[in-house]
C-alpha cells in the first residue's frame, strides 16, 4: 500500500499533531479512569454500599485519580493486622446489614484486635485491569491518528 502526502497536507497534519495527541491522550485517561472506577465498584465487598458509593474519579489534564473516600477503605483493601481494635461504633452499619445485634460489637472488635482482618483488594484489582485497557486504548488512538 502506498500513501502520498502532499507537502501542504503534511504541514497541516504536523501542526495539528501535538494538540490532537494531547486531546486523545486525555480522553484515553478519562476513559480508563472511568473503567477503573467501575471495576473497583464491582470488586468492592458490599455490606451497606457506603464503600462502593465512596469511589470517585477526579481528572485534571493527563492525570486522573480514582479514590475510595470512605475512612475504612484502606482497612478493607489491605486488611487490618492484629493489635489494633476498630473504634467503637465503627462496625454498627456493617453489623446491621448482616443482622448482627449491636450488643455484639465489642466481641467483634476484640476478635479483630486479636486476629486482624484479611485483605479484600478492590482498588488494586481495578488498577491492574485498567492498566492494560489504558495501554491498548492509547495505542489504538495513536495508530488512528496516522490513518
Tab-separated table of C-alpha atoms in Angstrom:
chain	number	residue	atom	x	y	z
A	1	UNK	CA	0.000	0.000	0.000
A	2	UNK	CA	1.233	3.445	-0.807
A	3	UNK	CA	0.329	6.729	0.851
A	4	UNK	CA	1.159	10.014	-0.815
A	5	UNK	CA	1.030	13.119	1.321
A	6	UNK	CA	1.288	16.470	-0.412
A	7	UNK	CA	3.628	18.927	1.372
A	8	UNK	CA	0.709	21.245	2.169
A	9	UNK	CA	-1.192	18.364	3.820
A	10	UNK	CA	1.931	17.276	5.678
A	11	UNK	CA	2.412	20.718	7.278
A	12	UNK	CA	-1.268	20.839	8.273
A	13	UNK	CA	-1.031	17.378	9.882
A	14	UNK	CA	2.233	18.100	11.697
A	15	UNK	CA	0.931	21.387	13.142
A	16	UNK	CA	-2.199	19.649	14.387
A	17	UNK	CA	-0.494	16.586	15.896
A	18	UNK	CA	0.670	17.896	19.315
A	19	UNK	CA	-2.796	19.191	20.244
A	20	UNK	CA	-4.508	16.110	18.840
A	21	UNK	CA	-2.164	13.769	20.712
A	22	UNK	CA	-2.806	15.651	23.951
A	23	UNK	CA	-6.595	15.580	23.467
A	24	UNK	CA	-6.608	11.897	22.538
A	25	UNK	CA	-4.360	11.084	25.498
A	26	UNK	CA	-6.597	12.995	27.904
A	27	UNK	CA	-9.653	11.179	26.553
A	28	UNK	CA	-7.877	7.852	26.999
A	29	UNK	CA	-7.003	8.775	30.594
A	30	UNK	CA	-10.636	9.771	31.264
A	31	UNK	CA	-11.999	6.575	29.736
A	32	UNK	CA	-9.527	4.436	31.670
A	33	UNK	CA	-10.265	6.184	34.975
A	34	UNK	CA	-13.990	5.602	34.478
A	35	UNK	CA	-13.259	1.965	33.643
A	36	UNK	CA	-11.094	1.581	36.759
A	37	UNK	CA	-13.743	3.187	38.976
A	38	UNK	CA	-16.382	0.846	37.553
A	39	UNK	CA	-14.107	-2.129	38.142
A	40	UNK	CA	-13.446	-1.043	41.725
A	41	UNK	CA	-17.178	-0.580	42.354
A	42	UNK	CA	-17.799	-4.097	41.034
A	43	UNK	CA	-14.986	-5.697	43.050
A	44	UNK	CA	-15.595	-3.927	46.365
A	45	UNK	CA	-17.041	-6.103	49.132
A	46	UNK	CA	-20.547	-4.875	49.730
A	47	UNK	CA	-22.410	-4.732	53.015
A	48	UNK	CA	-24.042	-1.297	53.243
A	49	UNK	CA	-22.893	0.110	49.880
A	50	UNK	CA	-21.115	3.042	51.550
A	51	UNK	CA	-17.668	1.987	50.387
A	52	UNK	CA	-18.925	1.403	46.840
A	53	UNK	CA	-20.557	4.860	46.719
A	54	UNK	CA	-17.379	6.500	48.047
A	55	UNK	CA	-15.376	5.614	44.899
A	56	UNK	CA	-14.832	8.778	42.859
A	57	UNK	CA	-12.854	9.903	39.809
A	58	UNK	CA	-11.030	13.209	39.514
A	59	UNK	CA	-9.266	14.184	36.307
A	60	UNK	CA	-7.054	17.116	35.542
A	61	UNK	CA	-5.465	17.035	32.125
A	62	UNK	CA	-3.398	13.906	31.652
A	63	UNK	CA	-3.775	12.791	35.273
A	64	UNK	CA	-6.732	11.004	36.800
A	65	UNK	CA	-7.245	9.786	40.337
A	66	UNK	CA	-9.615	7.024	41.323
A	67	UNK	CA	-10.134	7.084	45.080
A	68	UNK	CA	-12.302	5.438	47.712
A	69	UNK	CA	-13.138	8.254	50.136
A	70	UNK	CA	-14.518	6.043	52.881
A	71	UNK	CA	-12.434	6.171	56.076
A	72	UNK	CA	-12.210	2.371	56.213
A	73	UNK	CA	-11.284	1.808	52.561
A	74	UNK	CA	-7.629	1.069	53.366
A	75	UNK	CA	-8.590	-1.424	56.072
A	76	UNK	CA	-10.734	-3.299	53.545
A	77	UNK	CA	-8.178	-3.087	50.716
A	78	UNK	CA	-5.105	-4.089	52.730
A	79	UNK	CA	-6.651	-5.840	55.704
A	80	UNK	CA	-6.005	-4.925	59.288
A	81	UNK	CA	-3.263	-6.582	61.272
A	82	UNK	CA	-3.842	-7.812	64.801
A	83	UNK	CA	-3.072	-5.487	67.673
A	84	UNK	CA	-5.436	-2.619	66.890
A	85	UNK	CA	-9.112	-2.515	67.765
A	86	UNK	CA	-11.512	-0.656	65.442
A	87	UNK	CA	-13.113	2.422	67.028
A	88	UNK	CA	-16.326	1.896	68.984
A	89	UNK	CA	-19.362	2.321	66.740
A	90	UNK	CA	-17.430	1.863	63.507
A	91	UNK	CA	-18.845	-1.612	62.824
A	92	UNK	CA	-22.504	-0.915	63.592
A	93	UNK	CA	-23.571	-0.251	59.971
A	94	UNK	CA	-21.833	-3.405	58.791
A	95	UNK	CA	-23.381	-5.405	61.625
A	96	UNK	CA	-26.888	-4.067	60.919
A	97	UNK	CA	-26.573	-5.026	57.242
A	98	UNK	CA	-25.798	-8.580	58.335
A	99	UNK	CA	-28.460	-8.753	61.038
A	100	UNK	CA	-25.929	-8.932	63.875
A	101	UNK	CA	-27.198	-7.338	67.101
A	102	UNK	CA	-25.394	-4.159	68.184
A	103	UNK	CA	-24.552	-5.697	71.552
A	104	UNK	CA	-22.043	-7.992	69.854
A	105	UNK	CA	-19.915	-5.103	68.611
A	106	UNK	CA	-17.332	-5.325	71.374
A	107	UNK	CA	-16.824	-9.048	70.741
A	108	UNK	CA	-16.268	-8.449	67.033
A	109	UNK	CA	-13.908	-5.546	67.711
A	110	UNK	CA	-11.964	-7.744	70.146
A	111	UNK	CA	-11.743	-10.561	67.560
A	112	UNK	CA	-10.346	-8.068	65.040
A	113	UNK	CA	-7.873	-6.886	67.687
A	114	UNK	CA	-6.706	-10.461	68.204
A	115	UNK	CA	-6.736	-11.808	64.645
A	116	UNK	CA	-6.935	-8.800	62.355
A	117	UNK	CA	-8.842	-8.944	59.073
A	118	UNK	CA	-7.821	-10.383	55.728
A	119	UNK	CA	-7.232	-8.072	52.746
A	120	UNK	CA	-10.060	-7.738	50.255
A	121	UNK	CA	-8.366	-5.842	47.423
A	122	UNK	CA	-10.700	-3.982	45.120
A	123	UNK	CA	-8.656	-0.941	44.047
A	124	UNK	CA	-5.550	-2.997	43.157
A	125	UNK	CA	-7.677	-5.396	41.102
A	126	UNK	CA	-9.262	-2.476	39.246
A	127	UNK	CA	-5.873	-0.821	38.676
A	128	UNK	CA	-4.318	-3.995	37.277
A	129	UNK	CA	-7.188	-4.442	34.810
A	130	UNK	CA	-7.295	-0.773	33.828
A	131	UNK	CA	-3.567	-0.589	33.173
A	132	UNK	CA	-3.800	-2.926	30.186
A	133	UNK	CA	-7.014	-1.287	28.952
A	134	UNK	CA	-5.247	2.083	29.011
A	135	UNK	CA	-2.248	0.846	27.035
A	136	UNK	CA	-4.462	-0.808	24.414
A	137	UNK	CA	-6.751	2.221	24.114
A	138	UNK	CA	-3.894	4.708	23.861
A	139	UNK	CA	-2.132	2.549	21.291
A	140	UNK	CA	-5.239	2.328	19.121
A	141	UNK	CA	-5.865	6.081	19.415
A	142	UNK	CA	-2.296	6.927	18.386
A	143	UNK	CA	-2.417	4.494	15.461
A	144	UNK	CA	-5.775	6.000	14.477
A	145	UNK	CA	-4.205	9.464	14.246
A	146	UNK	CA	-1.913	8.302	11.454
A	147	UNK	CA	-4.516	6.517	9.358
